[in-house]
PDB file of C-alpha atoms and ligand atoms in Angstrom:
ATOM      1  CA  MET A 783      46.435  15.238 -51.080  1.00  0.00           C
ATOM      2  CA  ILE A 784      43.286  16.859 -52.103  1.00  0.00           C
ATOM      3  CA  VAL A 785      40.585  17.421 -49.470  1.00  0.00           C
ATOM      4  CA  GLU A 786      36.951  18.147 -50.363  1.00  0.00           C
ATOM      5  CA  GLN A 787      34.777  19.050 -47.338  1.00  0.00           C
ATOM      6  CA  VAL A 788      31.177  18.032 -48.154  1.00  0.00           C
ATOM      7  CA  TRP A 789      28.469  19.963 -46.248  1.00  0.00           C
ATOM      8  CA  THR A 790      25.319  17.754 -45.769  1.00  0.00           C
ATOM      9  CA  GLY A 791      22.958  20.663 -44.768  1.00  0.00           C
ATOM     10  CA  ASN A 792      21.230  18.293 -42.264  1.00  0.00           C
ATOM     11  CA  ALA A 793      19.908  19.154 -38.733  1.00  0.00           C
ATOM     12  CA  TYR A 794      22.954  17.676 -37.128  1.00  0.00           C
ATOM     13  CA  ARG A 795      25.154  19.759 -39.328  1.00  0.00           C
ATOM     14  CA  ASN A 796      27.411  16.901 -40.496  1.00  0.00           C
ATOM     15  CA  PHE A 797      30.625  17.494 -42.532  1.00  0.00           C
ATOM     16  CA  ASN A 798      31.602  14.466 -44.752  1.00  0.00           C
ATOM     17  CA  TYR A 799      35.092  14.403 -46.520  1.00  0.00           C
ATOM     18  CA  LEU A 800      36.628  13.182 -49.584  1.00  0.00           C
ATOM     19  CA  VAL A 801      40.421  12.838 -49.540  1.00  0.00           C
ATOM     20  CA  ALA A 802      41.895  12.042 -52.873  1.00  0.00           C
ATOM     21  CA  CYS A 803      45.280  11.195 -54.451  1.00  0.00           C
ATOM     22  CA  ALA A 804      46.061  13.780 -57.100  1.00  0.00           C
ATOM     23  CA  GLU A 805      47.981  11.289 -59.154  1.00  0.00           C
ATOM     24  CA  THR A 806      45.616   8.380 -59.359  1.00  0.00           C
ATOM     25  CA  GLY A 807      42.182   9.875 -58.501  1.00  0.00           C
ATOM     26  CA  GLU A 808      41.584   7.287 -55.910  1.00  0.00           C
ATOM     27  CA  ALA A 809      39.555   8.735 -52.946  1.00  0.00           C
ATOM     28  CA  LEU A 810      38.764   7.926 -49.215  1.00  0.00           C
ATOM     29  CA  ALA A 811      35.331   8.960 -47.990  1.00  0.00           C
ATOM     30  CA  ILE A 812      35.389   9.935 -44.446  1.00  0.00           C
ATOM     31  CA  ASP A 813      32.046   9.522 -42.457  1.00  0.00           C
ATOM     32  CA  PRO A 814      30.066   9.739 -45.759  1.00  0.00           C
ATOM     33  CA  LEU A 815      26.366  10.277 -44.452  1.00  0.00           C
ATOM     34  CA  ASP A 816      25.244  11.978 -47.392  1.00  0.00           C
ATOM     35  CA  TYR A 817      26.394   9.320 -49.914  1.00  0.00           C
ATOM     36  CA  ASN A 818      24.639  10.745 -52.973  1.00  0.00           C
ATOM     37  CA  LYS A 819      26.403  14.070 -52.416  1.00  0.00           C
ATOM     38  CA  CYS A 820      29.771  12.288 -51.867  1.00  0.00           C
ATOM     39  CA  LEU A 821      29.253  10.190 -54.974  1.00  0.00           C
ATOM     40  CA  GLU A 822      28.283  13.383 -56.977  1.00  0.00           C
ATOM     41  CA  VAL A 823      31.401  15.265 -55.859  1.00  0.00           C
ATOM     42  CA  ALA A 824      33.575  12.307 -56.773  1.00  0.00           C
ATOM     43  CA  LYS A 825      32.034  11.951 -60.163  1.00  0.00           C
ATOM     44  CA  ASP A 826      32.536  15.675 -60.773  1.00  0.00           C
ATOM     45  CA  ARG A 827      36.113  15.534 -59.828  1.00  0.00           C
ATOM     46  CA  GLY A 828      36.738  12.266 -61.783  1.00  0.00           C
ATOM     47  CA  TRP A 829      37.565  10.432 -58.553  1.00  0.00           C
ATOM     48  CA  GLU A 830      36.965   6.809 -57.618  1.00  0.00           C
ATOM     49  CA  ILE A 831      36.046   6.185 -53.979  1.00  0.00           C
ATOM     50  CA  THR A 832      37.860   3.040 -53.032  1.00  0.00           C
ATOM     51  CA  GLN A 833      37.822   3.212 -49.248  1.00  0.00           C
ATOM     52  CA  ILE A 834      35.505   4.524 -46.524  1.00  0.00           C
ATOM     53  CA  LEU A 835      36.646   5.535 -43.080  1.00  0.00           C
ATOM     54  CA  ASN A 836      34.180   5.677 -40.127  1.00  0.00           C
ATOM     55  CA  THR A 837      35.776   7.850 -37.390  1.00  0.00           C
ATOM     56  CA  HIS A 838      33.335   6.130 -34.921  1.00  0.00           C
ATOM     57  CA  GLU A 839      30.177   4.057 -34.748  1.00  0.00           C
ATOM     58  CA  HIS A 840      27.367   6.718 -34.533  1.00  0.00           C
ATOM     59  CA  GLY A 841      24.719   6.565 -37.168  1.00  0.00           C
ATOM     60  CA  ASP A 842      25.378  10.061 -38.433  1.00  0.00           C
ATOM     61  CA  HIS A 843      28.931   8.963 -39.340  1.00  0.00           C
ATOM     62  CA  THR A 844      28.000   5.515 -40.753  1.00  0.00           C
ATOM     63  CA  GLY A 845      24.661   5.930 -42.396  1.00  0.00           C
ATOM     64  CA  GLY A 846      26.077   6.338 -45.891  1.00  0.00           C
ATOM     65  CA  ASN A 847      28.309   3.318 -45.915  1.00  0.00           C
ATOM     66  CA  LYS A 848      25.893   1.035 -47.713  1.00  0.00           C
ATOM     67  CA  GLY A 849      25.098   3.502 -50.515  1.00  0.00           C
ATOM     68  CA  ILE A 850      28.871   4.150 -51.142  1.00  0.00           C
ATOM     69  CA  VAL A 851      29.591   0.345 -51.133  1.00  0.00           C
ATOM     70  CA  ASN A 852      26.689  -0.430 -53.365  1.00  0.00           C
ATOM     71  CA  ALA A 853      27.840   2.257 -55.899  1.00  0.00           C
ATOM     72  CA  THR A 854      31.568   1.631 -55.691  1.00  0.00           C
ATOM     73  CA  GLY A 855      32.595  -1.562 -53.937  1.00  0.00           C
ATOM     74  CA  ALA A 856      34.645   0.583 -51.404  1.00  0.00           C
ATOM     75  CA  LYS A 857      36.181  -1.151 -48.426  1.00  0.00           C
ATOM     76  CA  ILE A 858      35.097   0.005 -44.892  1.00  0.00           C
ATOM     77  CA  ILE A 859      37.756   0.950 -42.447  1.00  0.00           C
ATOM     78  CA  ALA A 860      37.024   1.591 -38.690  1.00  0.00           C
ATOM     79  CA  HIS A 861      38.520   1.224 -35.234  1.00  0.00           C
ATOM     80  CA  LYS A 862      39.575  -2.272 -34.472  1.00  0.00           C
ATOM     81  CA  ASP A 863      36.949  -2.679 -31.737  1.00  0.00           C
ATOM     82  CA  ALA A 864      34.105  -1.139 -33.636  1.00  0.00           C
ATOM     83  CA  GLY A 865      33.247  -4.500 -35.365  1.00  0.00           C
ATOM     84  CA  ALA A 866      30.057  -5.176 -33.354  1.00  0.00           C
ATOM     85  CA  ARG A 867      28.766  -1.635 -33.947  1.00  0.00           C
ATOM     86  CA  ILE A 868      29.422  -0.927 -37.533  1.00  0.00           C
ATOM     87  CA  PRO A 869      28.306  -3.787 -40.181  1.00  0.00           C
ATOM     88  CA  GLY A 870      30.641  -4.809 -42.757  1.00  0.00           C
ATOM     89  CA  ILE A 871      34.011  -3.581 -41.614  1.00  0.00           C
ATOM     90  CA  ASP A 872      36.789  -4.720 -44.057  1.00  0.00           C
ATOM     91  CA  ARG A 873      39.732  -3.378 -41.984  1.00  0.00           C
ATOM     92  CA  GLY A 874      40.019  -2.623 -38.341  1.00  0.00           C
ATOM     93  CA  VAL A 875      42.713  -0.131 -37.410  1.00  0.00           C
ATOM     94  CA  SER A 876      44.765   0.662 -34.338  1.00  0.00           C
ATOM     95  CA  ALA A 877      47.021   3.676 -33.265  1.00  0.00           C
ATOM     96  CA  GLY A 878      49.840   4.093 -35.781  1.00  0.00           C
ATOM     97  CA  ASP A 879      48.340   2.205 -38.525  1.00  0.00           C
ATOM     98  CA  ILE A 880      48.623   3.954 -41.897  1.00  0.00           C
ATOM     99  CA  ILE A 881      45.694   4.281 -44.472  1.00  0.00           C
ATOM    100  CA  THR A 882      47.069   4.825 -48.041  1.00  0.00           C
ATOM    101  CA  VAL A 883      45.092   6.550 -50.669  1.00  0.00           C
ATOM    102  CA  GLY A 884      46.314   5.988 -54.169  1.00  0.00           C
ATOM    103  CA  LYS A 885      50.098   6.615 -54.543  1.00  0.00           C
ATOM    104  CA  THR A 886      50.502   9.831 -52.761  1.00  0.00           C
ATOM    105  CA  VAL A 887      48.362   9.978 -49.558  1.00  0.00           C
ATOM    106  CA  GLU A 888      49.259   8.578 -46.162  1.00  0.00           C
ATOM    107  CA  LEU A 889      46.913   9.058 -43.171  1.00  0.00           C
ATOM    108  CA  GLU A 890      48.089   7.874 -39.805  1.00  0.00           C
ATOM    109  CA  CYS A 891      45.443   6.529 -37.269  1.00  0.00           C
ATOM    110  CA  LEU A 892      45.251   8.087 -33.759  1.00  0.00           C
ATOM    111  CA  ASP A 893      43.279   6.040 -31.290  1.00  0.00           C
ATOM    112  CA  THR A 894      41.198   8.804 -29.678  1.00  0.00           C
ATOM    113  CA  PRO A 895      38.670   7.637 -27.041  1.00  0.00           C
ATOM    114  CA  GLY A 896      36.416   9.857 -25.202  1.00  0.00           C
ATOM    115  CA  HIS A 897      33.359  10.756 -27.407  1.00  0.00           C
ATOM    116  CA  THR A 898      33.092   6.987 -27.814  1.00  0.00           C
ATOM    117  CA  MET A 899      35.586   4.254 -26.927  1.00  0.00           C
ATOM    118  CA  CYS A 900      36.125   3.268 -30.673  1.00  0.00           C
ATOM    119  CA  HIS A 901      37.154   6.516 -32.208  1.00  0.00           C
ATOM    120  CA  ILE A 902      39.708   7.099 -34.749  1.00  0.00           C
ATOM    121  CA  CYS A 903      41.147  10.417 -35.818  1.00  0.00           C
ATOM    122  CA  VAL A 904      43.498  10.507 -38.850  1.00  0.00           C
ATOM    123  CA  LEU A 905      46.436  12.733 -39.389  1.00  0.00           C
ATOM    124  CA  SER A 906      47.910  13.289 -42.888  1.00  0.00           C
ATOM    125  CA  HIS A 907      51.674  12.993 -43.542  1.00  0.00           C
ATOM    126  CA  THR A 908      51.798  16.184 -45.631  1.00  0.00           C
ATOM    127  CA  GLU A 909      53.921  19.237 -45.402  1.00  0.00           C
ATOM    128  CA  GLN A 910      51.082  20.968 -43.663  1.00  0.00           C
ATOM    129  CA  PRO A 911      49.412  18.269 -41.636  1.00  0.00           C
ATOM    130  CA  ALA A 912      45.628  17.890 -41.525  1.00  0.00           C
ATOM    131  CA  LEU A 913      43.618  16.259 -38.797  1.00  0.00           C
ATOM    132  CA  PHE A 914      40.219  14.534 -39.578  1.00  0.00           C
ATOM    133  CA  SER A 915      38.910  14.800 -36.055  1.00  0.00           C
ATOM    134  CA  GLY A 916      35.356  13.230 -36.148  1.00  0.00           C
ATOM    135  CA  ASP A 917      33.432  14.071 -33.034  1.00  0.00           C
ATOM    136  CA  THR A 918      36.467  14.371 -30.835  1.00  0.00           C
ATOM    137  CA  LEU A 919      37.694  17.825 -31.668  1.00  0.00           C
ATOM    138  CA  PHE A 920      35.385  20.456 -33.181  1.00  0.00           C
ATOM    139  CA  ASN A 921      36.182  23.942 -34.199  1.00  0.00           C
ATOM    140  CA  ALA A 922      36.199  25.715 -30.913  1.00  0.00           C
ATOM    141  CA  GLY A 923      34.922  22.680 -29.082  1.00  0.00           C
ATOM    142  CA  ALA A 924      35.066  19.083 -27.955  1.00  0.00           C
ATOM    143  CA  GLY A 925      32.782  16.120 -28.422  1.00  0.00           C
ATOM    144  CA  ASN A 926      30.240  15.074 -25.911  1.00  0.00           C
ATOM    145  CA  CYS A 927      30.424  11.911 -23.973  1.00  0.00           C
ATOM    146  CA  HIS A 928      26.704  10.982 -23.764  1.00  0.00           C
ATOM    147  CA  ASN A 929      26.506   8.014 -26.187  1.00  0.00           C
ATOM    148  CA  GLY A 930      29.147   5.559 -25.146  1.00  0.00           C
ATOM    149  CA  GLY A 931      32.083   7.934 -24.204  1.00  0.00           C
ATOM    150  CA  HIS A 932      34.015   9.000 -21.024  1.00  0.00           C
ATOM    151  CA  PRO A 933      35.061  12.531 -20.212  1.00  0.00           C
ATOM    152  CA  ALA A 934      38.172  11.425 -18.465  1.00  0.00           C
ATOM    153  CA  GLU A 935      39.233   9.590 -21.577  1.00  0.00           C
ATOM    154  CA  LEU A 936      38.372  12.569 -23.682  1.00  0.00           C
ATOM    155  CA  TYR A 937      40.724  14.715 -21.443  1.00  0.00           C
ATOM    156  CA  ASP A 938      43.539  12.110 -21.951  1.00  0.00           C
ATOM    157  CA  THR A 939      43.107  12.263 -25.659  1.00  0.00           C
ATOM    158  CA  PHE A 940      43.181  16.124 -25.692  1.00  0.00           C
ATOM    159  CA  SER A 941      46.193  16.336 -23.397  1.00  0.00           C
ATOM    160  CA  ARG A 942      48.287  13.496 -24.716  1.00  0.00           C
ATOM    161  CA  GLN A 943      47.436  13.362 -28.477  1.00  0.00           C
ATOM    162  CA  LEU A 944      45.778  16.616 -29.713  1.00  0.00           C
ATOM    163  CA  GLN A 945      47.628  19.163 -27.549  1.00  0.00           C
ATOM    164  CA  VAL A 946      51.067  17.943 -28.944  1.00  0.00           C
ATOM    165  CA  LEU A 947      50.210  18.280 -32.612  1.00  0.00           C
ATOM    166  CA  ASP A 948      51.938  20.870 -34.686  1.00  0.00           C
ATOM    167  CA  ASP A 949      50.440  24.418 -34.678  1.00  0.00           C
ATOM    168  CA  SER A 950      49.990  24.400 -38.357  1.00  0.00           C
ATOM    169  CA  THR A 951      47.673  21.384 -38.398  1.00  0.00           C
ATOM    170  CA  LEU A 952      44.440  21.959 -40.258  1.00  0.00           C
ATOM    171  CA  ILE A 953      41.300  20.812 -38.418  1.00  0.00           C
ATOM    172  CA  TYR A 954      38.656  19.060 -40.371  1.00  0.00           C
ATOM    173  CA  PRO A 955      35.781  18.169 -37.810  1.00  0.00           C
ATOM    174  CA  GLY A 956      32.652  15.941 -38.210  1.00  0.00           C
ATOM    175  CA  HIS A 957      30.193  18.710 -37.587  1.00  0.00           C
ATOM    176  CA  ASP A 958      29.915  22.461 -38.066  1.00  0.00           C
ATOM    177  CA  TYR A 959      29.352  23.783 -34.481  1.00  0.00           C
ATOM    178  CA  LEU A 960      31.586  26.794 -34.717  1.00  0.00           C
ATOM    179  CA  VAL A 961      29.135  29.352 -33.825  1.00  0.00           C
ATOM    180  CA  ASN A 962      27.666  27.697 -30.718  1.00  0.00           C
ATOM    181  CA  ASN A 963      31.045  26.667 -29.592  1.00  0.00           C
ATOM    182  CA  LEU A 964      32.472  30.183 -29.892  1.00  0.00           C
ATOM    183  CA  GLU A 965      29.489  31.417 -27.868  1.00  0.00           C
ATOM    184  CA  PHE A 966      30.445  28.744 -25.114  1.00  0.00           C
ATOM    185  CA  THR A 967      33.994  30.067 -25.298  1.00  0.00           C
ATOM    186  CA  LEU A 968      32.928  33.629 -24.738  1.00  0.00           C
ATOM    187  CA  ASP A 969      30.606  32.564 -21.926  1.00  0.00           C
ATOM    188  CA  ARG A 970      33.559  30.974 -20.075  1.00  0.00           C
ATOM    189  CA  GLU A 971      36.109  33.625 -21.150  1.00  0.00           C
ATOM    190  CA  PRO A 972      34.471  36.888 -21.943  1.00  0.00           C
ATOM    191  CA  ASP A 973      37.715  38.549 -22.475  1.00  0.00           C
ATOM    192  CA  ASN A 974      38.759  36.204 -25.416  1.00  0.00           C
ATOM    193  CA  ALA A 975      39.198  38.944 -28.013  1.00  0.00           C
ATOM    194  CA  LYS A 976      40.173  36.379 -30.755  1.00  0.00           C
ATOM    195  CA  ALA A 977      37.035  34.242 -30.227  1.00  0.00           C
ATOM    196  CA  ALA A 978      34.853  37.463 -30.161  1.00  0.00           C
ATOM    197  CA  ALA A 979      36.411  38.532 -33.570  1.00  0.00           C
ATOM    198  CA  MET A 980      36.008  35.008 -35.124  1.00  0.00           C
ATOM    199  CA  LEU A 981      32.369  35.035 -34.062  1.00  0.00           C
ATOM    200  CA  ALA A 982      31.694  38.391 -35.596  1.00  0.00           C
ATOM    201  CA  ASP A 983      33.409  37.323 -38.842  1.00  0.00           C
ATOM    202  CA  TYR A 984      31.831  33.836 -39.132  1.00  0.00           C
ATOM    203  CA  ARG A 985      28.442  34.051 -37.361  1.00  0.00           C
ATOM    204  CA  ASP A 986      26.768  33.797 -40.891  1.00  0.00           C
ATOM    205  CA  GLN A 987      29.290  31.664 -42.637  1.00  0.00           C
ATOM    206  CA  ASP A 988      28.216  29.587 -45.467  1.00  0.00           C
ATOM    207  CA  PRO A 989      28.934  25.944 -44.296  1.00  0.00           C
ATOM    208  CA  GLU A 990      29.495  25.056 -48.014  1.00  0.00           C
ATOM    209  CA  ASN A 991      32.555  27.175 -47.682  1.00  0.00           C
ATOM    210  CA  ALA A 992      33.387  26.789 -44.101  1.00  0.00           C
ATOM    211  CA  LEU A 993      36.433  28.264 -42.170  1.00  0.00           C
ATOM    212  CA  VAL A 994      39.131  25.776 -41.668  1.00  0.00           C
ATOM    213  CA  THR A 995      40.991  26.403 -38.472  1.00  0.00           C
ATOM    214  CA  THR A 996      44.525  25.423 -37.486  1.00  0.00           C
ATOM    215  CA  LEU A 997      45.590  23.844 -34.172  1.00  0.00           C
ATOM    216  CA  ALA A 998      47.165  27.286 -33.405  1.00  0.00           C
ATOM    217  CA  ASP A 999      43.739  28.948 -33.757  1.00  0.00           C
ATOM    218  CA  GLU A1000      42.195  26.231 -31.601  1.00  0.00           C
ATOM    219  CA  ARG A1001      44.715  26.942 -28.844  1.00  0.00           C
ATOM    220  CA  GLU A1002      43.391  30.448 -28.788  1.00  0.00           C
ATOM    221  CA  ILE A1003      39.629  29.986 -29.272  1.00  0.00           C
ATOM    222  CA  ASN A1004      38.742  26.548 -28.029  1.00  0.00           C
ATOM    223  CA  THR A1005      38.051  26.520 -24.355  1.00  0.00           C
ATOM    224  CA  PHE A1006      39.038  22.839 -24.036  1.00  0.00           C
ATOM    225  CA  PHE A1007      42.579  23.856 -24.937  1.00  0.00           C
ATOM    226  CA  ARG A1008      42.582  26.836 -22.512  1.00  0.00           C
ATOM    227  CA  LEU A1009      42.713  25.024 -19.241  1.00  0.00           C
ATOM    228  CA  HIS A1010      45.338  27.404 -17.977  1.00  0.00           C
ATOM    229  CA  SER A1011      43.511  30.669 -18.889  1.00  0.00           C
ATOM    230  CA  THR A1012      43.190  32.805 -15.845  1.00  0.00           C
ATOM    231  CA  SER A1013      39.440  33.789 -16.711  1.00  0.00           C
ATOM    232  CA  VAL A1014      38.490  30.195 -17.452  1.00  0.00           C
ATOM    233  CA  VAL A1015      39.954  28.751 -14.222  1.00  0.00           C
ATOM    234  CA  GLN A1016      38.514  31.665 -12.146  1.00  0.00           C
ATOM    235  CA  ARG A1017      35.068  31.066 -13.530  1.00  0.00           C
ATOM    236  CA  ILE A1018      35.215  27.379 -12.758  1.00  0.00           C
ATOM    237  CA  VAL A1019      36.266  28.066  -9.208  1.00  0.00           C
ATOM    238  CA  GLU A1020      33.396  30.529  -8.714  1.00  0.00           C
ATOM    239  CA  ARG A1021      30.843  28.015 -10.172  1.00  0.00           C
ATOM    240  CA  PHE A1022      32.361  24.884  -8.435  1.00  0.00           C
ATOM    241  CA  PRO A1023      33.845  25.997  -5.160  1.00  0.00           C
ATOM    242  CA  GLU A1024      34.546  22.299  -4.253  1.00  0.00           C
ATOM    243  CA  VAL A1025      37.341  22.232  -6.780  1.00  0.00           C
ATOM    244  CA  GLY A1026      39.461  24.642  -4.530  1.00  0.00           C
ATOM    245  CA  ASP A1027      41.313  27.715  -5.551  1.00  0.00           C
ATOM    246  CA  SER A1028      43.832  26.087  -8.031  1.00  0.00           C
ATOM    247  CA  PRO A1029      42.185  23.091  -9.622  1.00  0.00           C
ATOM    248  CA  ASP A1030      44.355  21.016 -11.996  1.00  0.00           C
ATOM    249  CA  GLU A1031      43.854  21.113 -15.771  1.00  0.00           C
ATOM    250  CA  LYS A1032      42.028  17.792 -15.729  1.00  0.00           C
ATOM    251  CA  THR A1033      39.478  19.007 -13.292  1.00  0.00           C
ATOM    252  CA  VAL A1034      38.945  22.193 -15.248  1.00  0.00           C
ATOM    253  CA  PHE A1035      38.452  20.167 -18.473  1.00  0.00           C
ATOM    254  CA  LEU A1036      35.901  17.832 -16.746  1.00  0.00           C
ATOM    255  CA  LYS A1037      33.975  20.788 -15.324  1.00  0.00           C
ATOM    256  CA  LEU A1038      33.967  22.592 -18.817  1.00  0.00           C
ATOM    257  CA  ARG A1039      32.637  19.344 -20.332  1.00  0.00           C
ATOM    258  CA  GLU A1040      29.881  19.178 -17.644  1.00  0.00           C
ATOM    259  CA  LEU A1041      28.859  22.840 -18.210  1.00  0.00           C
ATOM    260  CA  ARG A1042      28.788  22.346 -21.928  1.00  0.00           C
ATOM    261  CA  ASN A1043      26.448  19.499 -21.615  1.00  0.00           C
ATOM    262  CA  SER A1044      23.568  21.769 -20.313  1.00  0.00           C
ATOM    263  CA  TRP A1045      24.737  25.067 -21.967  1.00  0.00           C
TER     264      TRP A1045
HETATM  265 ZN1  LIG B1483      29.288  10.874 -32.582  1.00  0.00          ZN
HETATM  266 ZN1  LIG B1484      28.486  13.142 -35.099  1.00  0.00          ZN
END
């Protein structure tokens, strides 16, 4: 499996992806907003884009579908319930479904509601797994729930599906929000030395060549995985006395999501 992260350079800071089979050169475009750039990268590498996956229905993830389809005839894959929101879906997928790319790549679909209720993440069946996490999980952060999502569902997705993934899993999110998210982590957990070091190292990173974190990194630097941290909990209790002295993890997650909305 070859992964190409395509930086769009737009105001929303979207990442697009091409996932290719090394044997056949067939490629899957994930959330190809900047379709011209995706087509150029594919051409440079000698790849043929045969499928598109939209992780969810937002326009910054589906806006390049038409351009790719017109140029390549690629088939569009999305959540089975996204049909009314994404024009021209050829294949609706559910949890456990496999997307095959060429002869060598298998991506397993995870049904991950929260950011929206039709959100798919895909996990590669490779020795070192890779998760294409759309707007569910960002480097050092979590997706918002303003446009068709629900924070309680996002918590369930984190606790039941993301939390349990292997530490070595590479994280490929839909946007580059690393710096802002690390700043939020440090606002919530000022003593998080790993987040402080990562912020110092990557504050001025070139998104054309962005840091790729693992789930092990995320467990250390992503507040939404640190619901047990004494500093995180203590600061939630101080800010929201109504949660009591020892709020459960779900309450902490929901309060963090609420704080991040206006942070
Ligand atoms: Zn979105
Ligand atoms: Zn997005």
